Coordinates of C-alpha atoms in Angstrom, one line a residue:
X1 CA 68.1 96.3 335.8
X2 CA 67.5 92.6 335.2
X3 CA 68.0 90.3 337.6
X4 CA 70.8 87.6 337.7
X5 CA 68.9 84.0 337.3
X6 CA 71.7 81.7 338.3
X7 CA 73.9 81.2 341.7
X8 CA 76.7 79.2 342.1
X9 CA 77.7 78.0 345.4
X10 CA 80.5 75.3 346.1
X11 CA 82.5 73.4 348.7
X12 CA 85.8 74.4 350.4
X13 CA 87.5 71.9 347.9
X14 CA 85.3 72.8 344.6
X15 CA 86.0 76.6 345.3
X16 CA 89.9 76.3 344.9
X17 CA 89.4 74.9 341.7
X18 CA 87.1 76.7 340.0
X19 CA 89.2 80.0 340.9
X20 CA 92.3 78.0 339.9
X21 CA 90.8 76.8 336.7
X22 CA 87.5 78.3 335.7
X23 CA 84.7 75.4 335.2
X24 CA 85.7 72.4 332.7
X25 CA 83.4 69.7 331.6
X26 CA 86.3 67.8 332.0
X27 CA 86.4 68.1 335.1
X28 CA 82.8 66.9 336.1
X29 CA 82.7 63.1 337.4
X30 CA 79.3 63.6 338.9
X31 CA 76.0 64.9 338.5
X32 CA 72.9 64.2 341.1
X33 CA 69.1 65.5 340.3
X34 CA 67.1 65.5 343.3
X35 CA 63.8 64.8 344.2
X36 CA 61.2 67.7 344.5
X37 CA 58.4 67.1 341.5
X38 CA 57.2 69.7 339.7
X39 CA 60.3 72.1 341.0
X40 CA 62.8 69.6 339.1
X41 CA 61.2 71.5 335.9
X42 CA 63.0 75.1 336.5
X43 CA 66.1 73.1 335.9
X44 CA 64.9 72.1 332.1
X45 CA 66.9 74.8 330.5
X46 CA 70.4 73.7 332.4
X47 CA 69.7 70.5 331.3
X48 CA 69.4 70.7 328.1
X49 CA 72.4 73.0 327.9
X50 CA 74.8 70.6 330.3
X51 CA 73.9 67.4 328.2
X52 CA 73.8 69.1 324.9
X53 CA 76.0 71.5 324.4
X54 CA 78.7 71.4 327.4
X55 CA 79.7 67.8 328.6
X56 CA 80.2 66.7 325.3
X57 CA 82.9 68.7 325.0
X58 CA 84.7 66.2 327.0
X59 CA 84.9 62.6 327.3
X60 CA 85.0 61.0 330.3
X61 CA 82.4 58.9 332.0
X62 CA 79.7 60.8 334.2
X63 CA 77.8 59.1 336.4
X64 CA 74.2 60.8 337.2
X65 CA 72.3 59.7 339.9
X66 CA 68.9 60.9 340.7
X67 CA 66.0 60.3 342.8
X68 CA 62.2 60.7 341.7
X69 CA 61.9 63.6 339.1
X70 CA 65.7 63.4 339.0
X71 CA 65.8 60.0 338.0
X72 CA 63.7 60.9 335.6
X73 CA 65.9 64.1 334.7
X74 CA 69.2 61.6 334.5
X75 CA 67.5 58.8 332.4
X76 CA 66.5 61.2 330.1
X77 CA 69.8 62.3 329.3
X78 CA 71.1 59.0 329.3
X79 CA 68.3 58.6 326.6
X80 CA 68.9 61.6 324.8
X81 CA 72.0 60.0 322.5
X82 CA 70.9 62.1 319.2
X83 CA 68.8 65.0 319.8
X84 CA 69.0 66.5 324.1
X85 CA 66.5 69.2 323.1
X86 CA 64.1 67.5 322.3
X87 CA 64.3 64.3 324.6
X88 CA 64.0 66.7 327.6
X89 CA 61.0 69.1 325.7
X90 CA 59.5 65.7 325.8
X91 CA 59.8 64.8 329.6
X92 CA 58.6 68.2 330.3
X93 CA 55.8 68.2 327.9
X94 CA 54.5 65.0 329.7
X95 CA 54.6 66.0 333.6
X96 CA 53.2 69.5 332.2
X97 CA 50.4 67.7 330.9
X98 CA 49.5 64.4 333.5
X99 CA 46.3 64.9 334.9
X100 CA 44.6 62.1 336.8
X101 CA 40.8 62.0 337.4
X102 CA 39.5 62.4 340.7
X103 CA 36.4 60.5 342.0
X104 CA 32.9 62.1 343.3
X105 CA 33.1 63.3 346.6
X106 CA 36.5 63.0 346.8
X107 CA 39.5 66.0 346.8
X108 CA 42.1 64.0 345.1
X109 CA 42.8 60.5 342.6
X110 CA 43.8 57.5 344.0
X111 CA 46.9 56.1 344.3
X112 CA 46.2 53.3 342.5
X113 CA 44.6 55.8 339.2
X114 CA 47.8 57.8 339.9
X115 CA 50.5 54.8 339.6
X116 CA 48.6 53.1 336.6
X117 CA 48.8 56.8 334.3
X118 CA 51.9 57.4 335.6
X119 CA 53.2 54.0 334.6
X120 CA 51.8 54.7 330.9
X121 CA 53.8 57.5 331.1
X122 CA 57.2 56.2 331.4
X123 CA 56.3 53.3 329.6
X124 CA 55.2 55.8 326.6
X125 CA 58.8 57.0 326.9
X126 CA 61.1 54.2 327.9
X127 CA 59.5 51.1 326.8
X128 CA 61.6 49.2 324.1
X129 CA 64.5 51.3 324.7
X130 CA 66.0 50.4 328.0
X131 CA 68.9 48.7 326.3
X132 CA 69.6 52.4 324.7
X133 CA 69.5 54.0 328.3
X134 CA 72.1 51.5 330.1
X135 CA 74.2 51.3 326.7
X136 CA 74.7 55.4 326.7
X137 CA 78.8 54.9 325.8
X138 CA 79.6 57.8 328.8
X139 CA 76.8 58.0 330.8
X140 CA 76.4 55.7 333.9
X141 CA 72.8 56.1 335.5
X142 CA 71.5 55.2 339.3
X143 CA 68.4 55.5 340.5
X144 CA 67.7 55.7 344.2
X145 CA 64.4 54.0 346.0
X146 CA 63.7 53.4 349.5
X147 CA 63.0 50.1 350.1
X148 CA 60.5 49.0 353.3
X149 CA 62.8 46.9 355.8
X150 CA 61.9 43.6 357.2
X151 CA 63.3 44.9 360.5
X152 CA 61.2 44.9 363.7
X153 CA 57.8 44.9 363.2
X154 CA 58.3 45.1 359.1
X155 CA 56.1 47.8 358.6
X156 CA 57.0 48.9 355.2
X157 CA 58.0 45.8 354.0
X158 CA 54.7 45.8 352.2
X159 CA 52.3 48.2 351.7
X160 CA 49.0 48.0 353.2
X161 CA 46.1 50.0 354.5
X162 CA 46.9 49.7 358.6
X163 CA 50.5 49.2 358.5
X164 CA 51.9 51.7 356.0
X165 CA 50.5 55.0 357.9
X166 CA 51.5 53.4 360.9
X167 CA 55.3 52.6 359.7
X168 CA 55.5 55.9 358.0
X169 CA 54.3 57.4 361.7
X170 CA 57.2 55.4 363.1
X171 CA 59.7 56.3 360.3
X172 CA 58.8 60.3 361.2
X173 CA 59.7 59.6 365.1
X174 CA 62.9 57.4 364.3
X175 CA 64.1 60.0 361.9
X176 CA 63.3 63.1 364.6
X177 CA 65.5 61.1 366.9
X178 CA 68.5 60.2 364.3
X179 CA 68.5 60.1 360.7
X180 CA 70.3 56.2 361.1
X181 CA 67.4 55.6 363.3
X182 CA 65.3 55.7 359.8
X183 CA 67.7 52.8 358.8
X184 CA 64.6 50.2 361.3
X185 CA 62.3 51.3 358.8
X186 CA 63.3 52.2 355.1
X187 CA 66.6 51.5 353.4
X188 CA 68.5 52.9 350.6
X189 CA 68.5 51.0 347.5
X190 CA 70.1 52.2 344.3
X191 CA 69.7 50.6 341.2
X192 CA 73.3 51.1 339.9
X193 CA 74.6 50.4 335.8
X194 CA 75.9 47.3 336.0
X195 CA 79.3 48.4 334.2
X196 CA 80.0 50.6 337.2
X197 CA 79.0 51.1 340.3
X198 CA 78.7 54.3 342.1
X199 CA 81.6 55.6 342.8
X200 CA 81.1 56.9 346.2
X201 CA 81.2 55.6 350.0
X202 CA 77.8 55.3 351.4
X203 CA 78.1 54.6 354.9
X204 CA 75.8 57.5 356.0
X205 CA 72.5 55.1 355.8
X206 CA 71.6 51.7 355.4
X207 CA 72.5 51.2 351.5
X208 CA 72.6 48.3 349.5
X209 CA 73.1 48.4 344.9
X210 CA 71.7 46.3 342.5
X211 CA 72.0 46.1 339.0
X212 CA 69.8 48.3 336.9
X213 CA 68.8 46.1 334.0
X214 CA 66.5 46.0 330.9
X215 CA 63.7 44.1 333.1
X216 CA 63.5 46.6 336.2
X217 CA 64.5 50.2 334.6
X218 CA 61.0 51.2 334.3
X219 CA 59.7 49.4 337.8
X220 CA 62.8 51.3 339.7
X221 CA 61.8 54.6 337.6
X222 CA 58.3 54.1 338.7
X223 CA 59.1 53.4 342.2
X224 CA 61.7 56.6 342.7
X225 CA 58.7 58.8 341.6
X226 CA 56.4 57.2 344.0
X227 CA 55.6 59.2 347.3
X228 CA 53.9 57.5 349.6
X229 CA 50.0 57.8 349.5
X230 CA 49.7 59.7 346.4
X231 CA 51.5 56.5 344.5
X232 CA 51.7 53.2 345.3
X233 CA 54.4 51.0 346.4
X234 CA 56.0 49.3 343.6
X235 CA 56.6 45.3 345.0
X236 CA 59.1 42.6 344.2
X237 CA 61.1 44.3 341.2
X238 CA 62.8 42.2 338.8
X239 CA 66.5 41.4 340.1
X240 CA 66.3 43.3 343.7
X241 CA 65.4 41.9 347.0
X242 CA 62.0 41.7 348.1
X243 CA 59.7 44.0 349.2
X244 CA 57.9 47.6 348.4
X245 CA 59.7 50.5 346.9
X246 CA 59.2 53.7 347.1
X247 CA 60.3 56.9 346.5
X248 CA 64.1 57.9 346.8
X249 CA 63.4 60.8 348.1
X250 CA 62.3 59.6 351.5
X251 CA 65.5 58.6 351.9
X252 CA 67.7 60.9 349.8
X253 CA 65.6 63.9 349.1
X254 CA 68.0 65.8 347.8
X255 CA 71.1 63.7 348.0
X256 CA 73.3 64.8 350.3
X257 CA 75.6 61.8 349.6
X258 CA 79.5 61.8 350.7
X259 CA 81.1 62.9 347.2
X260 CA 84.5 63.3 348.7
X261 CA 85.7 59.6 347.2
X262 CA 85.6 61.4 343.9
X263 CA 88.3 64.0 344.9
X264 CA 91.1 61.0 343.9
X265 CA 89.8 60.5 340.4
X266 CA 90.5 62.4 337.3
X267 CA 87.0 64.1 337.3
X268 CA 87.2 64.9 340.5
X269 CA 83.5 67.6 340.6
X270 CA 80.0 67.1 340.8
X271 CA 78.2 69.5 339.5
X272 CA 75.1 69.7 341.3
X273 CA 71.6 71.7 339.2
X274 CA 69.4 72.2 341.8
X275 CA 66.5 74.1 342.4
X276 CA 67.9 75.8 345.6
X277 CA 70.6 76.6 347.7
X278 CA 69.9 73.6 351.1
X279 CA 71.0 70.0 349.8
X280 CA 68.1 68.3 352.4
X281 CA 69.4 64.6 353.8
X282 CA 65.2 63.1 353.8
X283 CA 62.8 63.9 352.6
X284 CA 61.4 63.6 356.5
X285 CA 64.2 66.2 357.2
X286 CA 62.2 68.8 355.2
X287 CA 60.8 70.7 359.1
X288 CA 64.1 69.9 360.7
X289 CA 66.4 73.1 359.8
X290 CA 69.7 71.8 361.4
X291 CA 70.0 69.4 358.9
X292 CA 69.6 71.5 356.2
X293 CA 73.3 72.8 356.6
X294 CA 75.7 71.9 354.3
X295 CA 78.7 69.5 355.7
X296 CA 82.3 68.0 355.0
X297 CA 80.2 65.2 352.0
X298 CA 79.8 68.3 349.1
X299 CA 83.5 69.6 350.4
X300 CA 83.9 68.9 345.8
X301 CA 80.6 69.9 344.9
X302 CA 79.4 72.8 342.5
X303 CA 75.7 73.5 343.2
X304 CA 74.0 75.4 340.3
X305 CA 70.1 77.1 341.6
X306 CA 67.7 80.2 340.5
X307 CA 67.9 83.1 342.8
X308 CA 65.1 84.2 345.1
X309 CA 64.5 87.3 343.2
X310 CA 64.6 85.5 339.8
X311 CA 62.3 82.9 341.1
X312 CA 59.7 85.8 342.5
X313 CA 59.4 86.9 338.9
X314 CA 57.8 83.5 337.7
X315 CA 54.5 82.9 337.4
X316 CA 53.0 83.2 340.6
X317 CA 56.3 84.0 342.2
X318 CA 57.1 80.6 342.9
X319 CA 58.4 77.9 341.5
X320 CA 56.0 74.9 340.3
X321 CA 55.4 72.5 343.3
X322 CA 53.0 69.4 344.1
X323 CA 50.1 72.2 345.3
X324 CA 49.6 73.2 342.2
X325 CA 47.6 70.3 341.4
X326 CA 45.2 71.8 344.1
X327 CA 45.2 75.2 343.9
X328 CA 44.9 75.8 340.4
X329 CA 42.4 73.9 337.2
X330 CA 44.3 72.5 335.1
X331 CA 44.5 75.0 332.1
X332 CA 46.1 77.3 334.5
X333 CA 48.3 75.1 336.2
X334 CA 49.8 73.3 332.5
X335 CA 49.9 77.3 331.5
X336 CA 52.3 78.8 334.7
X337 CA 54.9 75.5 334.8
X338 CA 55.1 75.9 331.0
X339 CA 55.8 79.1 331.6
X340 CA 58.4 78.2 334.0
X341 CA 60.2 75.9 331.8
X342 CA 60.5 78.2 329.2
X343 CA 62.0 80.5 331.2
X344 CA 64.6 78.2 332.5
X345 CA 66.3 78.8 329.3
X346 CA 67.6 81.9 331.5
X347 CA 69.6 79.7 333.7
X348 CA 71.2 77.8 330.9
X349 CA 72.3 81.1 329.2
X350 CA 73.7 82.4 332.4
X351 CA 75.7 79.0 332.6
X352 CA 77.2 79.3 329.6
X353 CA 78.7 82.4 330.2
X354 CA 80.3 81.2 333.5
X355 CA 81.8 78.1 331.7
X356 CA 83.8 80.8 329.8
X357 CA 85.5 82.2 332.2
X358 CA 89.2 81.3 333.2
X359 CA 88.0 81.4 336.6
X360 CA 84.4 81.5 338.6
X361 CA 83.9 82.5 342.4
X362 CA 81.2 80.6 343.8
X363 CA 79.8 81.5 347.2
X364 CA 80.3 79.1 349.7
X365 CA 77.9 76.2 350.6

């Protein structure tokens, strides 16, 4: 018997709808891609399926936000105006195949080695076409940092040697105590299209937007993807206030953001791939399980993830994660997450089948 790939789970809200109506890509106002590195990969398949085949069957603007790998995820489908397919094959194809060299004596590269080839990266991808990216005629992209405050001691408000582990140390406690209590150290700062902003009320965290432009897309890329002490901070960025960014998922791990403003509008879901069931606040929330519960915020959310038991019949029976890069050389590692994608297309054909039904019962969030 084979194994169903795909679950869908959904909000109070999102559920009365989709057994009204079935799942329309009309309907979708709102797609997030969370942070999570190497996992974001199982969700290649969906991807290309969602921004190939399905939502252009419709014709309203989407905005897609995404933090880290899911920035990366939603500027490449912001990106991918002629050919989906292959724009994604190409993103995966290129974290697949990163490798970064490690000095003598030591057990893993440098931050600096890692930012400057990860850098290339992007730039091999994005450079000269920014303009294409923030011109996409439906697509509205954010991309979410975390931003060192000046607060207090100002800790993180640049990166250094002494003060970095010691802000993160005090981030950790702050965020044990209260998630706003995070707000002394790091704040939320989303680099929002300037033709819209995002449509949603953040009061959760300390927030503010700027304008994603030509001159800071690939420095506010760079600085979503880059986790603290394996990357380093990105400073200063062309158009935003000053200090160091890093990743979004510190602050938004896997975006757990209050979608309910959308409820009014005329696309009134957001449909949510992700890579499991929990939408996690932090990415410092990761150890603390009461947080991991879904609240009132994804009341109109439709969250699309890979079943346990499909995910124990990858390679290794797991999916790809940040260990890898450990654990395995890299022939084998490059060998099991291509394996992974490839069988991701699984998700996308178990999608499609859903969107053709006149109505779909998800399990509840």
């Amino acid at each position: 018997m084979t194994v169903p790939a795909l679950q869908v789970f959904a909000g109070r809200t999102a559920r009365t709808r989709l057994a009204e109506r079935g799942l329309r890509p009309d309907d979708i106002g709102l797609i997030p891609a969370a942070a999570g590195g190497p996992k974001g990969l199982i969700l290649n398949g969906l991807d290309r399926f969602i921004f190939g085949d399905w939502l252009p069957q419709s014709r309203q603007p989407v905005h897609l936000v995404g933090a880290s790998i899911g920035a990366w995820r939603m500027a490449t489908a912001a990106l991918a105006h002629r050919d989906v397919a292959d724009a994604f094959n190409t993103m995966a194809e290129a974290y697949v195949t990163q490798q970064y060299d490690v000095l003598p004596g030591e057990k893993r590269p440098r931050p600096e080695g890692v930012s400057r080839r990860f850098g290339e990266i992007l730039a091999d991808i994005f450079e000269g076409r920014e303009a294409e990216v923030l011109a996409h005629p439906r697509y509205r992209l954010h991309i979410v940092t975390s931003r060192g405050q000046n607060k207090g001691l100002g800790l993180l408000a640049r990166e250094g040697r002494v003060r970095t582990p010691l802000g993160y140390l005090g981030a950790f406690a702050a965020n044990a105590v209260s998630r706003p209590l995070l707000g002394r150290f790091l704040e939320r700062v989303i680099f929002s299209d300037a033709r819209d902003r995002l449509p949603l009320k953040l009061n959760d965290f300390t927030t503010r937007e700027v304008h994603l432009s030509r001159t800071n897309l690939r420095g506010a890329l760079l600085a979503s993807c880059s986790i603290p002490f394996w990357l380093q901070a990105q400073h200063d960025l062309p158009g935003a206030p000053r200090g160091a960014y890093w990743d979004g998922g510190i602050t938004d791990y896997h975006l757990h953001l209050d979608y309910r403003a959308l409820q009014s509008s005329g696309a009134p879901l957001v449909l949510y791939p992700h890579f499991q069931r929990q939408v996690v606040p932090g990415w410092l929330d990761k150890a603390l399980k009461h947080r991991h519960r879904a609240t009132a915020f994804l009341d109109n959310v439709v969250l699309l993830c890979p079943s346990p038991e499909w995910i124990a019949s990858l390679p290794g029976g797991k999916l790809p994660d940040r260990n890898d890069f450990i654990h395995l050389d890299a022939d084998e590692r490059r060998r099991r997450w291509r394996e992974a994608v490839a069988s991701s297309h699984r998700l996308a054909e178990e999608f499609a089948a859903l969107t053709r039904q006149g109505n779909v019962q998800a399990m509840s969030l």
